[in-house]
Coordinates of C-alpha atoms and ligand atoms in Angstrom, one line a residue:
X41 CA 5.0 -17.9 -6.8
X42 CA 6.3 -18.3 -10.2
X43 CA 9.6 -17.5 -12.5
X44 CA 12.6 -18.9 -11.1
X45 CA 14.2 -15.9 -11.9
X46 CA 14.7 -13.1 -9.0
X47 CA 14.8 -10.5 -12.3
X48 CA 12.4 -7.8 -13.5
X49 CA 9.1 -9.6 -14.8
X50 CA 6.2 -9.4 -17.2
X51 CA 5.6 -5.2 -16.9
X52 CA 7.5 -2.9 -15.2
X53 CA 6.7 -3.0 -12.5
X54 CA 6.3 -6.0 -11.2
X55 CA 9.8 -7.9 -9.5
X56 CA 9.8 -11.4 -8.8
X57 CA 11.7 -12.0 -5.4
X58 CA 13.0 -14.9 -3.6
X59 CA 12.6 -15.3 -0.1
X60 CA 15.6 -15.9 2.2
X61 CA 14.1 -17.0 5.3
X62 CA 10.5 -17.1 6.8
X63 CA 10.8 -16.6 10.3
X64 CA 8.0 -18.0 13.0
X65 CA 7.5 -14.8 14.7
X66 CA 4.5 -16.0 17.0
X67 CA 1.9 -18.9 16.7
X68 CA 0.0 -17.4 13.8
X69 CA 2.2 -14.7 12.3
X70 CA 5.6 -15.1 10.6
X71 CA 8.2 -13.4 8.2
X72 CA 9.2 -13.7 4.8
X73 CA 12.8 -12.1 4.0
X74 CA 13.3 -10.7 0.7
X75 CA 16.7 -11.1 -1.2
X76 CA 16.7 -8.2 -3.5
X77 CA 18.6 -8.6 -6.7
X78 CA 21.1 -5.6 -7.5
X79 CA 19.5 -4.4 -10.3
X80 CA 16.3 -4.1 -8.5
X81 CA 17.9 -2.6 -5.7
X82 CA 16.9 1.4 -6.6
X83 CA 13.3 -0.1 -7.1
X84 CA 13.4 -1.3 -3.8
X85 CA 14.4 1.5 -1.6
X86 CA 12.3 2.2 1.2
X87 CA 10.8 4.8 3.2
X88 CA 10.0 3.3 7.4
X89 CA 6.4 2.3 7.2
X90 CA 6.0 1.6 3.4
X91 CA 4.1 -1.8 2.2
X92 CA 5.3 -4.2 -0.5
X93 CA 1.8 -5.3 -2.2
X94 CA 2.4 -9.5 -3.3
X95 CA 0.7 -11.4 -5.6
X96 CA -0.9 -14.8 -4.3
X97 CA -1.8 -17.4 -6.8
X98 CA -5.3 -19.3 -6.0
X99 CA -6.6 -22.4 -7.6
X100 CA -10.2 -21.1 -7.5
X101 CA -9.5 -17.6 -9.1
X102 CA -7.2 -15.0 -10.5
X103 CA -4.2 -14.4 -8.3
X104 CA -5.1 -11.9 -5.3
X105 CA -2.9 -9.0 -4.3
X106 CA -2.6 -8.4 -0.7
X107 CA -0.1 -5.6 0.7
X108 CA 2.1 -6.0 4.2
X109 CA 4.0 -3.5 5.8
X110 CA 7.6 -3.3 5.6
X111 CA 8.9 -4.8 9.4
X112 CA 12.7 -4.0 8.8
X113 CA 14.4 -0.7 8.6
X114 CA 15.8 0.9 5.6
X115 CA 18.7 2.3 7.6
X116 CA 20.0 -0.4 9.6
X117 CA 21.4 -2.5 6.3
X118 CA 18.8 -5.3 7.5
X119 CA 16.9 -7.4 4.0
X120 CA 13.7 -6.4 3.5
X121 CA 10.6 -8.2 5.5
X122 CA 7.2 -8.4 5.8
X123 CA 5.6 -10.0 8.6
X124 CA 1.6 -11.5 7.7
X125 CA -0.4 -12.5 10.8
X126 CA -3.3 -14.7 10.0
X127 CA -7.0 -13.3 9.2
X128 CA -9.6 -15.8 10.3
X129 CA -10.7 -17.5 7.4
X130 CA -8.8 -15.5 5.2
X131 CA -7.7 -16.1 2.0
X132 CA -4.2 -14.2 1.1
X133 CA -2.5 -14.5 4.8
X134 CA -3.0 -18.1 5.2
X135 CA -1.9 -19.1 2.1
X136 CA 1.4 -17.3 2.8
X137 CA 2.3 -18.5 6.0
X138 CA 1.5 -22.0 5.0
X139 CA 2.9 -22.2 1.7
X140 CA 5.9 -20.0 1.7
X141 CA 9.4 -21.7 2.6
X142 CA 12.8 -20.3 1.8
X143 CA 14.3 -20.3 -1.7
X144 CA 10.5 -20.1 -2.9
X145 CA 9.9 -16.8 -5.6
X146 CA 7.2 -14.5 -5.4
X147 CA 5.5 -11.8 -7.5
X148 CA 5.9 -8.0 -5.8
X149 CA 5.5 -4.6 -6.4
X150 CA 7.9 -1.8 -5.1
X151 CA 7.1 -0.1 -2.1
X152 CA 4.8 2.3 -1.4
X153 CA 2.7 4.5 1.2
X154 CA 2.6 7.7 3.1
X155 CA 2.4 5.6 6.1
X156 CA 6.3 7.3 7.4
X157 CA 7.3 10.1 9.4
X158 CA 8.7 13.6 7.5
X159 CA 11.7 13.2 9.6
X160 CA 13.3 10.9 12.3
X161 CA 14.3 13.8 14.5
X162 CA 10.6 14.4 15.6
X163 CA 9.9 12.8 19.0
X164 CA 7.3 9.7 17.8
X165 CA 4.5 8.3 20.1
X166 CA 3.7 5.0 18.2
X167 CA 0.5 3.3 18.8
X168 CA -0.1 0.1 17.4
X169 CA -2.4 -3.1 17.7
X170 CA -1.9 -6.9 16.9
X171 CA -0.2 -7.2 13.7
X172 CA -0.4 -3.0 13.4
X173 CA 3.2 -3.3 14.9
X174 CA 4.7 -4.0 11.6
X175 CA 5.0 -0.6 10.2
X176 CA 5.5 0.6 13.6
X177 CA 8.3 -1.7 13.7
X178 CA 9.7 -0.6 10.8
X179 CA 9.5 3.5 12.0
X180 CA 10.4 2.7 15.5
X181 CA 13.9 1.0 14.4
X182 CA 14.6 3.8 12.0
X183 CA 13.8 6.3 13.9
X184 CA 16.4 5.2 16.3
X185 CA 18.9 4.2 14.2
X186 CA 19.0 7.4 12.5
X187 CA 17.1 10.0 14.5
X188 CA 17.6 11.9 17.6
X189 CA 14.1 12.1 19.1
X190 CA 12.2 10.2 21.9
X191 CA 10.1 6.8 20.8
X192 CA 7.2 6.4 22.9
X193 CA 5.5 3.2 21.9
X194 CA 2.1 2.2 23.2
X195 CA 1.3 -1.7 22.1
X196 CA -1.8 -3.2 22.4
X197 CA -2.1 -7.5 22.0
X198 CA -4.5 -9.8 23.2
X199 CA -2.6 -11.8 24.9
X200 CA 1.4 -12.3 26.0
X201 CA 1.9 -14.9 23.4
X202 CA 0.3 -12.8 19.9
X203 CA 3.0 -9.8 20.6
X204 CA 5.0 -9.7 17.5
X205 CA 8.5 -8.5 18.0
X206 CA 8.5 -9.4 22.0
X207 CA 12.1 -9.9 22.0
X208 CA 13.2 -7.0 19.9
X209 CA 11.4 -4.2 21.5
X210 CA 13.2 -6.0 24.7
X211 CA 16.3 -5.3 23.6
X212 CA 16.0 -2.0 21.6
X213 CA 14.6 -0.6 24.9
X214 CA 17.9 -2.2 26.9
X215 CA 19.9 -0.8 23.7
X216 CA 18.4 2.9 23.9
X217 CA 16.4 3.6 27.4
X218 CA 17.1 7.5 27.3
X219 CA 14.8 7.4 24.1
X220 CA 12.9 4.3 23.8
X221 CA 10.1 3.6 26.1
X222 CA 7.6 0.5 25.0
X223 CA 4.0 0.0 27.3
X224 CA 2.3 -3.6 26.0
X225 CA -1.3 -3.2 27.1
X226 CA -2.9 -7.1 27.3
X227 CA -6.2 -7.7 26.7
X228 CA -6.7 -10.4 28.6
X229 CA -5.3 -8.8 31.5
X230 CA -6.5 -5.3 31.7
X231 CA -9.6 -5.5 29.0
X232 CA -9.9 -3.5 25.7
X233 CA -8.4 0.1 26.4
X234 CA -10.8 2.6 27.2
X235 CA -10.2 6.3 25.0
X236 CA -10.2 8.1 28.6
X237 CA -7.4 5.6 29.8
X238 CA -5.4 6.0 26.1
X239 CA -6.0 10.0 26.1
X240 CA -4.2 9.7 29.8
X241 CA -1.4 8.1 28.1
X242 CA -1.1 10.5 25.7
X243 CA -1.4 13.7 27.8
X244 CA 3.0 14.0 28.6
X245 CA 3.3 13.5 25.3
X246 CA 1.2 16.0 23.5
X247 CA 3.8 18.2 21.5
X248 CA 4.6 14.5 19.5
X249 CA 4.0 13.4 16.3
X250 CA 1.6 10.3 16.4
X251 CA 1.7 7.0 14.1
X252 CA -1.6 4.7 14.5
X253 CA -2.0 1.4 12.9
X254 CA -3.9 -1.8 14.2
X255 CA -7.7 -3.5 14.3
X256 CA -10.8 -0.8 13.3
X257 CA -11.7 -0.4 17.0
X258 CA -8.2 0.0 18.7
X259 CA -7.8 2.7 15.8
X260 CA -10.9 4.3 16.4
X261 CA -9.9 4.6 20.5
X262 CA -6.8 6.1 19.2
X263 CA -7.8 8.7 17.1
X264 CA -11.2 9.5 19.2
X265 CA -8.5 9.8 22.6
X266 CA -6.5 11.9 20.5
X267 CA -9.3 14.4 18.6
X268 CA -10.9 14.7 22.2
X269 CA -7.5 16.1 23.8
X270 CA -7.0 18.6 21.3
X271 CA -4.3 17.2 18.9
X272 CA -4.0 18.7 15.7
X273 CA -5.3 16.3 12.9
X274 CA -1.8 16.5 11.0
X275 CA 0.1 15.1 13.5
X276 CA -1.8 12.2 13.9
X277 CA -1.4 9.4 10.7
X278 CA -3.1 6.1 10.7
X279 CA -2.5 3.3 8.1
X280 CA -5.7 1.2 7.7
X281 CA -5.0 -2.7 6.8
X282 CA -7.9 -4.1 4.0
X283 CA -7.6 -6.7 1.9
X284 CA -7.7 -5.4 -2.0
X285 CA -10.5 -6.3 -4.1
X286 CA -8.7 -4.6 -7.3
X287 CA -5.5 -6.0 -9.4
X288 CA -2.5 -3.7 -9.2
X289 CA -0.6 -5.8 -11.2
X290 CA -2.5 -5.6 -14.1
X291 CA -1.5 -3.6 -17.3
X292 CA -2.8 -0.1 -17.4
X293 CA -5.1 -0.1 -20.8
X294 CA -3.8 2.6 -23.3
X295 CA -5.6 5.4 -24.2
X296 CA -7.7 5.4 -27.2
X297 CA -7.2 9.0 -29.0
X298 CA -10.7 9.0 -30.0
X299 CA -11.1 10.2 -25.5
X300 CA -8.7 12.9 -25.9
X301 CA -11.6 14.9 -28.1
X302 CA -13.0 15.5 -24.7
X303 CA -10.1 16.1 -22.4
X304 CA -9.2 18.5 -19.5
X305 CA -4.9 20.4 -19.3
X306 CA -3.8 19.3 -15.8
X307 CA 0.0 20.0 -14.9
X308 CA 0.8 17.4 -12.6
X309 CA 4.0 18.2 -9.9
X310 CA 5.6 14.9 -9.2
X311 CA 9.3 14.8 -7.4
X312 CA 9.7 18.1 -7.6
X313 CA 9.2 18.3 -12.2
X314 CA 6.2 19.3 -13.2
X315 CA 4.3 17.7 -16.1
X316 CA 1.5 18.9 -18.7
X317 CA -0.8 16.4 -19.6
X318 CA -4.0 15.9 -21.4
X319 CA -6.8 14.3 -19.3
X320 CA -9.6 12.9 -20.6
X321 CA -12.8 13.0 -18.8
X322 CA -13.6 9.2 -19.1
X323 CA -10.1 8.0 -17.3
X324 CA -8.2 9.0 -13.9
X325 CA -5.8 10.8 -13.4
X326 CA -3.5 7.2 -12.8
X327 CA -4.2 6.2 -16.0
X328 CA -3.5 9.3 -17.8
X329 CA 0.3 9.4 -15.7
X330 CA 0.6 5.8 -16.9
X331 CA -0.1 6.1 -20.3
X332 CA 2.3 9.2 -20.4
X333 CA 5.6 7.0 -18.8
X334 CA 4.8 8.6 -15.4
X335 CA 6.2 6.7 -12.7
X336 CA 2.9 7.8 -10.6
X337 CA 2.8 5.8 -6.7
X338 CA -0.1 3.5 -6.6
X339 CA -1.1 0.3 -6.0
X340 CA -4.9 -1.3 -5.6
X341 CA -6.5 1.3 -8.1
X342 CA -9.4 1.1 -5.6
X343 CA -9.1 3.9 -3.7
X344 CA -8.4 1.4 -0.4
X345 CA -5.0 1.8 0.0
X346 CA -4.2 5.4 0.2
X347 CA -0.8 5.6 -2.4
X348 CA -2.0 7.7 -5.1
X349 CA -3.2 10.4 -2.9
X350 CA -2.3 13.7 -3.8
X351 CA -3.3 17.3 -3.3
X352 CA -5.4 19.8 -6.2
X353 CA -4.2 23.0 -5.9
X354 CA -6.0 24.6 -8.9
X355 CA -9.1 23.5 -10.4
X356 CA -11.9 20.5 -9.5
X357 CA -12.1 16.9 -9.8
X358 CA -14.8 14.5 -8.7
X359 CA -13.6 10.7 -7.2
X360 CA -15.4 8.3 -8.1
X361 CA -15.2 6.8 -4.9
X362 CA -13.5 8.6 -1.8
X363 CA -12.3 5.2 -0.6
X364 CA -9.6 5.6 2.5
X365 CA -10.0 9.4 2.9
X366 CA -12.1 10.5 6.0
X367 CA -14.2 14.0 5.6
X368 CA -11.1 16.0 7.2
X369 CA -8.7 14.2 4.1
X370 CA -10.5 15.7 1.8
X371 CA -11.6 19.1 3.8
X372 CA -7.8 19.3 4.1
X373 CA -7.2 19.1 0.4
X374 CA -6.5 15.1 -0.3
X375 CA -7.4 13.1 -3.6
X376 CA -7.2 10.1 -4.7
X377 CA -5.5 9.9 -7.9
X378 CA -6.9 6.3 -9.2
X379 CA -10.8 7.6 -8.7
X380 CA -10.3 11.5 -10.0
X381 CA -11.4 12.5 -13.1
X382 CA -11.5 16.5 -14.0
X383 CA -14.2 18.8 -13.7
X384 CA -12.7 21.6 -14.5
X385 CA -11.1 22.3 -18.0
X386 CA -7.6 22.6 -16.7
X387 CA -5.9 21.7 -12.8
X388 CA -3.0 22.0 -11.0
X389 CA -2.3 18.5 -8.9
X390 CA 0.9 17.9 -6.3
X391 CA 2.1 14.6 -5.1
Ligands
LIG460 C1 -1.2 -0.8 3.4 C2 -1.5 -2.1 4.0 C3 -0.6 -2.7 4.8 C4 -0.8 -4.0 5.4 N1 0.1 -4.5 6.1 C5 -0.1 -5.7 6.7 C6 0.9 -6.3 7.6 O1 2.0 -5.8 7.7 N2 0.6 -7.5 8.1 C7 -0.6 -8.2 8.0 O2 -0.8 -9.3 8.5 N3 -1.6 -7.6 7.2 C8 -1.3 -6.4 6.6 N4 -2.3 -5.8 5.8 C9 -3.6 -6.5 5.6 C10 -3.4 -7.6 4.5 O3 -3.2 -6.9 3.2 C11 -4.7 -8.4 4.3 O4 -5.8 -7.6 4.2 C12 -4.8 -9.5 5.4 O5 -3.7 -10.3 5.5 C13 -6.1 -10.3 5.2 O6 -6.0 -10.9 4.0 P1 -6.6 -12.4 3.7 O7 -6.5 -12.6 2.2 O8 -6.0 -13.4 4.6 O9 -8.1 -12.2 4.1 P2 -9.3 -12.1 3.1 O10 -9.5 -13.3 2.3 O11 -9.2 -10.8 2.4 O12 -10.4 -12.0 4.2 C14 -10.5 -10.9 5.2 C15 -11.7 -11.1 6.1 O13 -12.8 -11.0 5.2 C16 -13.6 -12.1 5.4 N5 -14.1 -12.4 4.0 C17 -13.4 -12.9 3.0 N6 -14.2 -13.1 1.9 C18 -15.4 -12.7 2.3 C19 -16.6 -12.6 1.6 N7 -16.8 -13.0 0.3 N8 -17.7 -12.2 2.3 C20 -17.6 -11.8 3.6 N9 -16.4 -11.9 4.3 C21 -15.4 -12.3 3.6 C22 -12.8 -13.2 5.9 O14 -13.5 -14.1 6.7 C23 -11.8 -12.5 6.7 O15 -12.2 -12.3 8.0 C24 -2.1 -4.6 5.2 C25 -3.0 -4.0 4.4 C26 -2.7 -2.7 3.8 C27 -3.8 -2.1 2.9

């Protein structure tokens, strides 16, 4: 929370927004709606299921960045939102919902995250858990505002009184019941869902395209249920929630021509151009797009939130660290742009 401006701030890519409302979604999770100024209004276009990442001041340290999911829909002319639940003993989260009212400013980067279906048309089964609902939310509502396929969501809560969104989902199911159907699965009622039990649920369901996105465990049930009933691995996407540990709003540090001695060619496709770089062995492949003007997609610069992944179709590189990626990610091709650096002499890279 800083400038009272809602302009473009220090960099360029960091906007400082006000908040509208904040809205008390359950005991320990709530909303904060974004008014986006006009001439950040390009910047913040939206795919369903994208994050904003926000920038928390603390009294004990630098700032933290945290990123939250997108809730609303980019197709149903709603403001954007973001809805934080509380982490036990968390930092980011409960600073948030207890220090955020409306009319307060924030510091956010655009959206990002590959966290969002190719198209709306597909039929969707949507699994999420706890405070996993908010992308959901945010694919679910698009996908029936401007799709034509089914919506199958299965939604997994402790109790009656932690489901996020109880009311909508009510309604959207009232508003749409030859596409939308919604299962809540209680914890305290029925246990923790076994992967024979969420595997049954899938089985009618089998030719969808599957979302996942909640706690480590329910994720892990998902995914096994899935894998063991045969789905294919590319029509299953998960978005994993961590806290970042890196600063994304930091300022990329220019390249010293004294690296460029020892540098790799890579021709780098991004929105369809293609770009021909030099790329120093000592930096990633995100610094190199920065330092070029590239307007590359990432956020933590960790390799823990999956935006800068992209695909090498010519050549090697070596990541530092494979952060988010599972084996199959990478077996199927996947890199993370913020921890490659080139083996080869010259490589070929998609986004
Ligand atoms: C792409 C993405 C989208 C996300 N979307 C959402 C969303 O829509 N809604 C949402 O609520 N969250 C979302 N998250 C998660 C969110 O970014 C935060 O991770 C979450 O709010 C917890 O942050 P925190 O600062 O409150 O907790 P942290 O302070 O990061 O703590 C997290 C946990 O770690 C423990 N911990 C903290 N410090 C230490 C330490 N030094 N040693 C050991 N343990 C420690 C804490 O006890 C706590 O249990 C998303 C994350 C990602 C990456």
């Amino acid at each position: 929370m800083t400038s009272a401006t809602a302009e473009v701030s220090r960099g360029s890519r960091v906007v400082t927004l006000r908040v509208a409302e904040v809205i008390e979604e359950t005991a320990d999770a709530r909303s904060l709606v974004f008014d986006v100024p006009a001439d950040a209004a390009d910047r913040f276009a939206y795919r369903p299921g994208q994050f904003l990442t926000l920038r928390i001041p603390s009294d004990r340290s630098a700032p933290v960045a945290r990123c939250y999911s997108l809730a609303s829909s980019p197709l149903t002319g709603e403001p954007p939102r973001v809805t934080i639940k509380r982490t036990a003993d968390g930092y980011g989260s409960n600073w948030l919902c207890d220090n955020i009212s409306a009319g307060d400013t924030i510091d956010v980067l655009p959206p990002l995250g590959t966290f969002t279906p190719a198209s709306l048309d597909t039929d969707l089964l949507l699994w999420a858990g706890g405070s996993g609902i908010t992308p959901v939310m945010s694919i679910l509502r698009s996908a029936l505002a401007g799709g034509t396929g089914r919506v199958v969501l299965f939604y997994a809560n402790r109790g009656a009184d932690s489901v996020i969104f109880a009311d909508a989902l009510r309604e959207l199911a009232e508003q749409y019941p030859e596409r939308l159907q919604v299962t809540h699965w209680l914890e305290s009622l029925q246990g923790l869902p076994s992967t024979a039990r969420l595997a049954a649920f899938a089985a009618p369901y089998a030719s969808f395209e599957s979302f996942v996105c909640g706690p480590a465990p329910f994720m892990a049930a998902v995914t096994e249920a899935l894998a063991g009933a045969g789905w294919p691995r590319e029509r299953v996407t998960t978005e994993v929630f961590v806290s970042l540990t890196g600063d994304p709003f930091a300022e990329p540090e220019p390249l010293d021509p004294a690296e460029d001695a020892d540098a790799a060619e890579v021709e780098v496709e991004l929105d369809g151009e293609v770009h021909a770089l030099r790329w120093p062995r000592s930096r990633t492949l995100v610094d190199v797009m920065l330092s070029d003007g590239l307007d590359v997609p990432y956020s933590c610069r960790e390799g823990e939130c999956g935006s800068c992944a992209c695909t090498v179709l010519d050549g090697e590189v070596a990541m530092d660290s494979t952060g988010v990626l599972d084996q199959d990610d990478i077996d199927a091709g996947y890199t993370l742009a913020c921890q490659a650096r080139p083996r080869t002499d010259s490589v070929r890279i998609r986004f």
